[in-house]
Short mmCIF file of C-alpha atoms in Angstrom, two decimals:
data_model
loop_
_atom_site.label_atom_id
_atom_site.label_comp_id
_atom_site.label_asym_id
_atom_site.label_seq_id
_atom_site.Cartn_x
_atom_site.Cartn_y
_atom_site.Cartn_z
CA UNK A 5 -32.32 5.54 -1.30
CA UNK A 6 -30.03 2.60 -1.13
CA UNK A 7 -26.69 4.58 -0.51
CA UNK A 8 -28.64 6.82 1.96
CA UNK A 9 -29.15 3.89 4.08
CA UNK A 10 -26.33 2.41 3.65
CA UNK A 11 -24.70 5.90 4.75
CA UNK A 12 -27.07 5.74 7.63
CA UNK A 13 -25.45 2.04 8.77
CA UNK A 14 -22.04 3.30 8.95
CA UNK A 15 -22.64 5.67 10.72
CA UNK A 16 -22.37 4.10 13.98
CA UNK A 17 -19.23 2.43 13.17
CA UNK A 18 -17.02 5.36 13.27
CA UNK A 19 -15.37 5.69 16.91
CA UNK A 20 -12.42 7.77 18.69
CA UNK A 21 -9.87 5.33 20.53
CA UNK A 22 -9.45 4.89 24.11
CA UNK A 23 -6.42 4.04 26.12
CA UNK A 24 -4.06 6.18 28.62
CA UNK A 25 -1.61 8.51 27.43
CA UNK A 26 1.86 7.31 25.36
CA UNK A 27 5.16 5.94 26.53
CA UNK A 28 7.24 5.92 23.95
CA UNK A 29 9.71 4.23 25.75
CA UNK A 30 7.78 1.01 25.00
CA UNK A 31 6.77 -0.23 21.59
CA UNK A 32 2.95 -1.52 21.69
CA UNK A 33 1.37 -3.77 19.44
CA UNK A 34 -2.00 -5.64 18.96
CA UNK A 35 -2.78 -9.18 19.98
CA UNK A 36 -5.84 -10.88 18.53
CA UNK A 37 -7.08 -7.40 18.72
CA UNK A 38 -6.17 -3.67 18.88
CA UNK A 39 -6.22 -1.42 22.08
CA UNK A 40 -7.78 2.17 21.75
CA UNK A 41 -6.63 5.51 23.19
CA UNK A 42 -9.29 7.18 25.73
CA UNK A 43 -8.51 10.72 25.22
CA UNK A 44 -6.71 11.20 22.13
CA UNK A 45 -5.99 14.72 23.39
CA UNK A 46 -3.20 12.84 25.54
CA UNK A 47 -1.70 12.18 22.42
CA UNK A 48 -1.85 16.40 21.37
CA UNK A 49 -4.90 15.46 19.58
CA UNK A 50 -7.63 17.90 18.94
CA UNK A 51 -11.33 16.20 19.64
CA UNK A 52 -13.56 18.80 18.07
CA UNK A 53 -10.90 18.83 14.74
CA UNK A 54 -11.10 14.87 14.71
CA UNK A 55 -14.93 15.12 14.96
CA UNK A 56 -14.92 17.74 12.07
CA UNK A 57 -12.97 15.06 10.09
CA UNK A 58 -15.40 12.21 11.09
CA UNK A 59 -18.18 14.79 9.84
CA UNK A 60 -16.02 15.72 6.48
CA UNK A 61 -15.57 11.87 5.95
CA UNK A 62 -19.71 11.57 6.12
CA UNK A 63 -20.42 14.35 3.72
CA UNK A 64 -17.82 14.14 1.25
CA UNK A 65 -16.07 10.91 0.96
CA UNK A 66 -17.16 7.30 0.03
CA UNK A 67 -15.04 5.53 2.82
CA UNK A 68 -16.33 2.29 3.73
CA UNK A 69 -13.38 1.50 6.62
CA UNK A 70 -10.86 3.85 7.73
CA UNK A 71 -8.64 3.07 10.86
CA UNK A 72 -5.54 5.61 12.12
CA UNK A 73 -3.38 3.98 15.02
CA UNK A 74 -1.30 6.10 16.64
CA UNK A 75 1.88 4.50 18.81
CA UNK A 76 0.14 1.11 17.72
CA UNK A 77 -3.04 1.92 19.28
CA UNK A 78 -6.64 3.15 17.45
CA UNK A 79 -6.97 6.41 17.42
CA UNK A 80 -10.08 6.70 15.29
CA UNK A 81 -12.19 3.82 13.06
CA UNK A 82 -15.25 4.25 10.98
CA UNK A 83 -16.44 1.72 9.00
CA UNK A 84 -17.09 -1.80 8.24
CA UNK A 85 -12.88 -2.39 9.16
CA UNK A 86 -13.10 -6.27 9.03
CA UNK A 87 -15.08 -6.56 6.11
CA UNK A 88 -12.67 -7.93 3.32
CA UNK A 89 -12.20 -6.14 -0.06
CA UNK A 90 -10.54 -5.73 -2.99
CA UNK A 91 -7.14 -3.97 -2.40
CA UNK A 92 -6.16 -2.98 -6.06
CA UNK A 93 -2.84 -1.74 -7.05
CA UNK A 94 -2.20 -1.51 -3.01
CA UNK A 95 -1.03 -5.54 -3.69
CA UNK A 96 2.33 -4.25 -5.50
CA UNK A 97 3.15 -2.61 -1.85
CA UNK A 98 2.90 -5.91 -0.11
CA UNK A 99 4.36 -7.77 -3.22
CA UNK A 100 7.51 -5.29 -2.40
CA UNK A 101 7.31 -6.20 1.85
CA UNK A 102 7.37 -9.87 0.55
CA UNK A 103 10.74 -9.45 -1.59
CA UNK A 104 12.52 -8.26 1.66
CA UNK A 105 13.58 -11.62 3.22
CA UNK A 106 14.07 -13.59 0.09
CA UNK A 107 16.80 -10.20 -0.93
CA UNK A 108 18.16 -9.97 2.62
CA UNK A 109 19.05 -13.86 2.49
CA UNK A 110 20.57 -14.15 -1.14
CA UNK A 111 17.88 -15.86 -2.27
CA UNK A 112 16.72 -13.00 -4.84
CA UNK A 113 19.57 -10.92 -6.58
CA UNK A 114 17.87 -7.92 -7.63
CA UNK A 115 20.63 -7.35 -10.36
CA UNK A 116 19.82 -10.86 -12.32
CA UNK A 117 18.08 -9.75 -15.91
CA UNK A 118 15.06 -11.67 -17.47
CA UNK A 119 17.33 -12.82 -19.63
CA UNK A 120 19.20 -14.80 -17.23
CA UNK A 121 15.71 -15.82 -15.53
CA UNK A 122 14.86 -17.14 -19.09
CA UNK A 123 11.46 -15.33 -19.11
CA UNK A 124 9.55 -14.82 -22.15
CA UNK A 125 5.60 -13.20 -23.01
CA UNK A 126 3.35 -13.10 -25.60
CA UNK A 127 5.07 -12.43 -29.11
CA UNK A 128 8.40 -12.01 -27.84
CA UNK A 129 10.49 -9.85 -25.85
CA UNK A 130 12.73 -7.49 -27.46
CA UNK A 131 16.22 -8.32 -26.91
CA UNK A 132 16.98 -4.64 -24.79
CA UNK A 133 13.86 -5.53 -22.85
CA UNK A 134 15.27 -8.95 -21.64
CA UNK A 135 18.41 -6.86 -19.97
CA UNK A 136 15.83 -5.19 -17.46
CA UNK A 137 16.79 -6.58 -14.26
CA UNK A 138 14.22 -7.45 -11.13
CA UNK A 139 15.38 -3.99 -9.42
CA UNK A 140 14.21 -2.27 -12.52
CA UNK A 141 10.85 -4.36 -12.49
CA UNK A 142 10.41 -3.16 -8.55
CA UNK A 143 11.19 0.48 -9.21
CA UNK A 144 8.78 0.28 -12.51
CA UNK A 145 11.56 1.39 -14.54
CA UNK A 146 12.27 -1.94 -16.81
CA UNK A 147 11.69 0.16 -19.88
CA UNK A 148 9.51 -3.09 -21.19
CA UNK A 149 6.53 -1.70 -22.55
CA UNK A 150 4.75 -5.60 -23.53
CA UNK A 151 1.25 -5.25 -22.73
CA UNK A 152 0.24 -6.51 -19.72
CA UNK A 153 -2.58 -8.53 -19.07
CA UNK A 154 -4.68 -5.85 -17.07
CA UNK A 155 -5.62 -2.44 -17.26
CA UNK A 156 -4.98 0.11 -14.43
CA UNK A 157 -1.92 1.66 -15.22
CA UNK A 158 -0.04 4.05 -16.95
CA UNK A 159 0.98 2.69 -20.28
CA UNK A 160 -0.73 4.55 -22.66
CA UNK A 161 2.26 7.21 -21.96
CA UNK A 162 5.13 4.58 -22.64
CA UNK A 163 7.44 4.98 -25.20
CA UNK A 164 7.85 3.16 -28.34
CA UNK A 165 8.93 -0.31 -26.89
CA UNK A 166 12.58 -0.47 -27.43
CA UNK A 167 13.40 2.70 -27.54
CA UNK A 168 14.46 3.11 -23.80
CA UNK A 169 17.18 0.96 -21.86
CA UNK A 170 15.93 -0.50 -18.68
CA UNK A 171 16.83 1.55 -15.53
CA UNK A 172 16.73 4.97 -17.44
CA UNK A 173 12.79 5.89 -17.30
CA UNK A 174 10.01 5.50 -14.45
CA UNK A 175 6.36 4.53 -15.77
CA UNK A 176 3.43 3.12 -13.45
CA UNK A 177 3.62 0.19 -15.76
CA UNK A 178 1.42 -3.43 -14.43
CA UNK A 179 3.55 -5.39 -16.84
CA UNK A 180 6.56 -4.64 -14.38
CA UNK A 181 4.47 -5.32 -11.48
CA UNK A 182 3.11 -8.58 -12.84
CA UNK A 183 6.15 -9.94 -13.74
CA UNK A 184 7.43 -9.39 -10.35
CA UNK A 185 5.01 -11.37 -9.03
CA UNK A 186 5.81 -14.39 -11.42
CA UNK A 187 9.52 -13.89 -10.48
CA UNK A 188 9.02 -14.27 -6.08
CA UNK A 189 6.65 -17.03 -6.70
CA UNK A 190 9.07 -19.15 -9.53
CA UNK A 191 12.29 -17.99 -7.08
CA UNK A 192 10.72 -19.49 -3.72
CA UNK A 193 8.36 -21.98 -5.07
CA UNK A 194 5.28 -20.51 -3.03
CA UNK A 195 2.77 -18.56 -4.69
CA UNK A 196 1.83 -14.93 -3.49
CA UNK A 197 -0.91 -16.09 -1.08
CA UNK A 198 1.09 -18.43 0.50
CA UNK A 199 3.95 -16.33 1.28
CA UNK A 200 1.38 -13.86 2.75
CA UNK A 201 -0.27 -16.61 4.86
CA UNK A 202 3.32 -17.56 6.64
CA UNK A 203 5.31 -14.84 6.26
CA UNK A 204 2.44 -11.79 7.44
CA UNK A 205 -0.85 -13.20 8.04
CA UNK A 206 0.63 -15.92 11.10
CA UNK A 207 2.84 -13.55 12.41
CA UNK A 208 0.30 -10.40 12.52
CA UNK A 209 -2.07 -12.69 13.85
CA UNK A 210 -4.29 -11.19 11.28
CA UNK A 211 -8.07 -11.01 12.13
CA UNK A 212 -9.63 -11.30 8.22
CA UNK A 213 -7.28 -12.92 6.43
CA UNK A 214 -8.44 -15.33 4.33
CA UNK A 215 -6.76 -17.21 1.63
CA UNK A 216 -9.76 -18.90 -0.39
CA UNK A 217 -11.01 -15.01 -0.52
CA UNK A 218 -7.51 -14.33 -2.98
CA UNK A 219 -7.48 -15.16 -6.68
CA UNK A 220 -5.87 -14.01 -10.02
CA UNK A 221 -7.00 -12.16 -13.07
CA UNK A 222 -5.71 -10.72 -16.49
CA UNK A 223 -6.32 -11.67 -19.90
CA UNK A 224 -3.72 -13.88 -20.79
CA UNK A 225 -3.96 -13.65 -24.68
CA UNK A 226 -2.01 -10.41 -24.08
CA UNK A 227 0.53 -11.70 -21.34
CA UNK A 228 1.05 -14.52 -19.70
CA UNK A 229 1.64 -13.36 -16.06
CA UNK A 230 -1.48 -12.26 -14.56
CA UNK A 231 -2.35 -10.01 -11.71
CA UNK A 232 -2.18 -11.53 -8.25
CA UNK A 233 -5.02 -9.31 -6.75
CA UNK A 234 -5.85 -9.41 -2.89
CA UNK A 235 -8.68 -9.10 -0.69
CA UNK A 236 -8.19 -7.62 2.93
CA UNK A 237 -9.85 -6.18 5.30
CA UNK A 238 -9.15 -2.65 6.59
CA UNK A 239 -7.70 -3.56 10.44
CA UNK A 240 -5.64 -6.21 8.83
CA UNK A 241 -4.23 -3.72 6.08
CA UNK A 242 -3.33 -1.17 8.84
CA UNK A 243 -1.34 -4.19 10.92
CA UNK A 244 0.65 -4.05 7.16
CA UNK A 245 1.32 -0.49 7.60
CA UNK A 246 2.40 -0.72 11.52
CA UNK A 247 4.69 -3.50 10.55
CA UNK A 248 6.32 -1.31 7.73
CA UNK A 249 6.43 2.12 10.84
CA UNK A 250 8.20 -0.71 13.29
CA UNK A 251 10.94 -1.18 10.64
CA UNK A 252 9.73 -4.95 9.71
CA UNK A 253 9.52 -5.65 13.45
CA UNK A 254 6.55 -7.30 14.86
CA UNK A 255 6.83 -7.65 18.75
CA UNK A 256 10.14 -9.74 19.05
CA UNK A 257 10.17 -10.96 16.05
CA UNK A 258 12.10 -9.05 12.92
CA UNK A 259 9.60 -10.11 10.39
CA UNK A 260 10.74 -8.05 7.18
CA UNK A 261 14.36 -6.93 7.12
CA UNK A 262 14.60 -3.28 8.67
CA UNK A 263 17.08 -2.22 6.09
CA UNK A 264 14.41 -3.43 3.26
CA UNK A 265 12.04 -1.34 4.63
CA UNK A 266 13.79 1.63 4.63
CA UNK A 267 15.41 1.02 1.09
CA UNK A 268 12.00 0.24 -0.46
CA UNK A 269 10.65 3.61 1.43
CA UNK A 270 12.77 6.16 -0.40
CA UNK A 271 12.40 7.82 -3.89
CA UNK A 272 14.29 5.49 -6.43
CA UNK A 273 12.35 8.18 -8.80
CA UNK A 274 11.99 11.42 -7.43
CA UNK A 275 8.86 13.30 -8.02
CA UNK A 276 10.96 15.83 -9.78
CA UNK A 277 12.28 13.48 -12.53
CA UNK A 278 8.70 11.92 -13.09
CA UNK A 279 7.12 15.28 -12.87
CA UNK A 280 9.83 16.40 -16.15
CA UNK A 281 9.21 13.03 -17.80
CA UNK A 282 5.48 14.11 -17.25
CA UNK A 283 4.89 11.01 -15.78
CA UNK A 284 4.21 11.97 -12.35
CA UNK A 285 1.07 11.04 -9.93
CA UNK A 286 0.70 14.15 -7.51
CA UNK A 287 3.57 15.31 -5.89
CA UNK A 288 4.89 11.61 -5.54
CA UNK A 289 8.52 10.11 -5.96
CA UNK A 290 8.58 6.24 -6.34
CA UNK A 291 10.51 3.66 -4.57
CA UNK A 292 10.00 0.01 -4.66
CA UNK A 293 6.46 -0.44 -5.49
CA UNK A 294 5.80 2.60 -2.67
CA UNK A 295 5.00 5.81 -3.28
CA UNK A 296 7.18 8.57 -1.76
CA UNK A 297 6.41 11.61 -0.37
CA UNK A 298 8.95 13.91 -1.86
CA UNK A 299 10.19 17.28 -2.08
CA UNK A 300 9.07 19.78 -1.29
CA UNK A 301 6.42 17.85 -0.22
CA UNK A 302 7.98 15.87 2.43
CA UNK A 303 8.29 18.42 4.98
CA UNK A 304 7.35 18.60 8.51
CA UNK A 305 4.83 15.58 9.78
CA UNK A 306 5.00 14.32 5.87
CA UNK A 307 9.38 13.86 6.58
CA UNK A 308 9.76 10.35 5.42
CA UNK A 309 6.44 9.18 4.65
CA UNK A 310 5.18 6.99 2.18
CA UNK A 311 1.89 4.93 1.27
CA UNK A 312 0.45 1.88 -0.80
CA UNK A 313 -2.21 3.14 -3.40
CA UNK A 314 -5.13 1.54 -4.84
CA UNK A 315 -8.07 2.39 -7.63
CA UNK A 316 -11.12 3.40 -5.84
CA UNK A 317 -10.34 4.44 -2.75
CA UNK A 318 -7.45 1.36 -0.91
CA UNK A 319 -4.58 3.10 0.50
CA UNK A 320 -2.08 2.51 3.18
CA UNK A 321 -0.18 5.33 4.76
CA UNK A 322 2.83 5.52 7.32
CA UNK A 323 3.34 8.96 8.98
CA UNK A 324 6.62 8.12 10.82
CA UNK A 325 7.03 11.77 12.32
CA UNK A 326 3.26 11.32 14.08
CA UNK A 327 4.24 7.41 15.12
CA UNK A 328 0.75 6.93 12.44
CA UNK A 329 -0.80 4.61 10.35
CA UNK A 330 -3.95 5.46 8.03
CA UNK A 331 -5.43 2.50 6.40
CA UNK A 332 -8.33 3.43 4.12
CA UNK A 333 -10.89 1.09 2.24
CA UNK A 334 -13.99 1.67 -0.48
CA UNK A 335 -15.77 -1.39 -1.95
CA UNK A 336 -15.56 -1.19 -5.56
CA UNK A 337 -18.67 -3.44 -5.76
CA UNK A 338 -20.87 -0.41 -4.85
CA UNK A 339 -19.73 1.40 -7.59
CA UNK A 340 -18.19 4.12 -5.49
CA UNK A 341 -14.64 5.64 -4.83
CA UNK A 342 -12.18 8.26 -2.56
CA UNK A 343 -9.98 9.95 -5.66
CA UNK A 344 -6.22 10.51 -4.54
CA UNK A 345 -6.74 13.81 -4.22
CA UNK A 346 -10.16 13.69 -1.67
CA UNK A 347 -8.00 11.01 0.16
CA UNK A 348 -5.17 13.37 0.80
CA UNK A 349 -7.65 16.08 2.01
CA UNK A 350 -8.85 13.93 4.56
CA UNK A 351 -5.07 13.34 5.22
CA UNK A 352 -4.15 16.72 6.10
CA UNK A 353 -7.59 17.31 7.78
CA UNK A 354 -6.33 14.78 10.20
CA UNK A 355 -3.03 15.89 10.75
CA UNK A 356 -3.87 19.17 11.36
CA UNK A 357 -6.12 17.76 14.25
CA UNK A 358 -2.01 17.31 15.89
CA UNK A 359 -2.00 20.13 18.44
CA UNK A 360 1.24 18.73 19.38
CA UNK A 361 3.53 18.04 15.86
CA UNK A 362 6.76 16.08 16.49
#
């Protein structure tokens, strides 16, 4: 009875945008607040396929906030989309944006080894494992197989630790990603939360971003750099995604380097080599901390795109050949969750809405 009403109060909240017809002469973005389309079939959308999806979404799907802007402008939102939650393994996408500056300005050399960064963990390091560098850590292919301090990934397929030289194998590994995080907070003296208050909260003039809402977990018996989880809300994790389809550019301001976002946008692993190794999550390659879509899979409107990914139901998703953005949210508190695979269903149910593919 209690998910039935709940069901019943989100109802409402789902909406189709409304604003005139694109020039895509002129890049848009949101103030305090986003702009909606009026007649998204100006934009070669069909209405009676989007209100199929909004129907699909109600009978099939757990969603708690889902937003799509088009040309920087909502095209459809359903949902509680300001209500912050917990963004799981999405964080190692924005842990990537964050690296972008810090690498563009010398500050970061992805090349330097934990060796040379005099990093340790619980037990010891093996001495091959302290030769992975920070590029390896980003593109989860360190070949350290330490436990990490949190669960959620894919180590139970790792290979005997040592046996593998850092840079030669891809595995979904949260000791890599943890690390990472220890290494951009030790290299600019900020932690993670405070280099996403000034460097994409302020600038995004995010509307839900709050940092006493952000903490860290892990067991630290097992390793000593913990996860640096995140809480946002749904509107603020599409302005994320926009920022990453503008290239790092945020109105006149070029907020993440637009050769960053490009690099960190491509397979480093391609879903054929993970798919061999057997390590492969659908029909993904991997870049830096982003997953890839990938041949043959990255054909037509899915031609260069790529999306953050979360446990439960937390994705973000760039569509650069439809000018889109899909941010997608469940609440793990209520015990419910949008698999990968339902989430790219609704995907595709919404892109086939496009009367008009670019």
């Amino acid at each position: 009875m209690q998910k039935l009403l709940l069901w019943v109060l989100l109802l409402p909240f789902f909406s189709v945008a409304q604003t005139p017809a694109p020039n895509n002469s002129i890049e848009v973005y949101p103030d305090i607040t986003w702009d909606r389309i009026i007649n998204p079939g100006d934009y070669g959308w069909d209405n009676t396929l989007l209100k199929q999806l909004r129907q699909f979404i109600i009978d099939s799907a757990h969603t708690t906030g889902f937003m799509v802007v088009q040309s920087g402008k909502i095209l459809v939102d359903y949902g509680d989309v300001q209500e912050l939650s917990y963004l799981a393994s999405c964080r190692k996408s924005v842990l990537s944006m964050l690296y972008g500056p810090f690498v563009e300005n010398g500050k970061i050399k992805l090349n330097t080894t934990i060796e040379q960064l005099r990093l340790n963990d619980v037990g010891g390091l093996l001495p091959v494992e302290t030769k992975a560098t920070i590029k390896d850590l980003l593109n989860a292919r360190s070949g350290v197989y330490h436990p990490a301090s949190n669960e959620g990934d894919a180590s139970a397929m790792a290979p005997k630790r040592g046996s593998v030289q850092p840079g030669s194998f891809w595995l979904y590994n949260n000791w890599d990603f943890n690390i990472a995080g220890y290494i951009l907070e030790q290299q600019t003296g900020k932690s993670i939360y405070e280099l996403i208050d000034s460097m994409l909260a302020k600038p995004l003039h995010m509307q839900d971003w709050r940092m006493d809402a952000q903490r860290k977990t892990g067991d630290t018996t097992k390793s000593k750099y913990r996860a640096y989880h995140m809480w946002f809300s749904t509107r603020d994790m599409a302005r994320l995604g926009y920022l990453m389809l503008r290239k790092g550019k945020w109105k006149n301001q070029q907020v993440l380097p637009a050769n960053w976002v490009t690099t960190t946008t491509v397979p480093v692993t391609t879903y054929k080599e993970a798919e061999q190794n057997k390590t492969a999550y659908f029909h993904f390659g991997y870049g830096y901390l982003w997953w890839v879509w990938d041949a043959p899979f990255d054909n037509d409107v899915y031609e260069g795109a790529y999306t953050a990914s979360g446990a439960f139901g937390q994705f973000i998703t760039v569509l650069p050949k439809l000018d889109l953005v899909i941010a997608h949210k469940t609440k793990y508190e209520y015990e419910r969750q949008v698999p990968t695979d339902l989430y790219l269903k609704i995907i595709d149910k919404l892109v086939a809405a496009q009367k008009a593919k670019k």
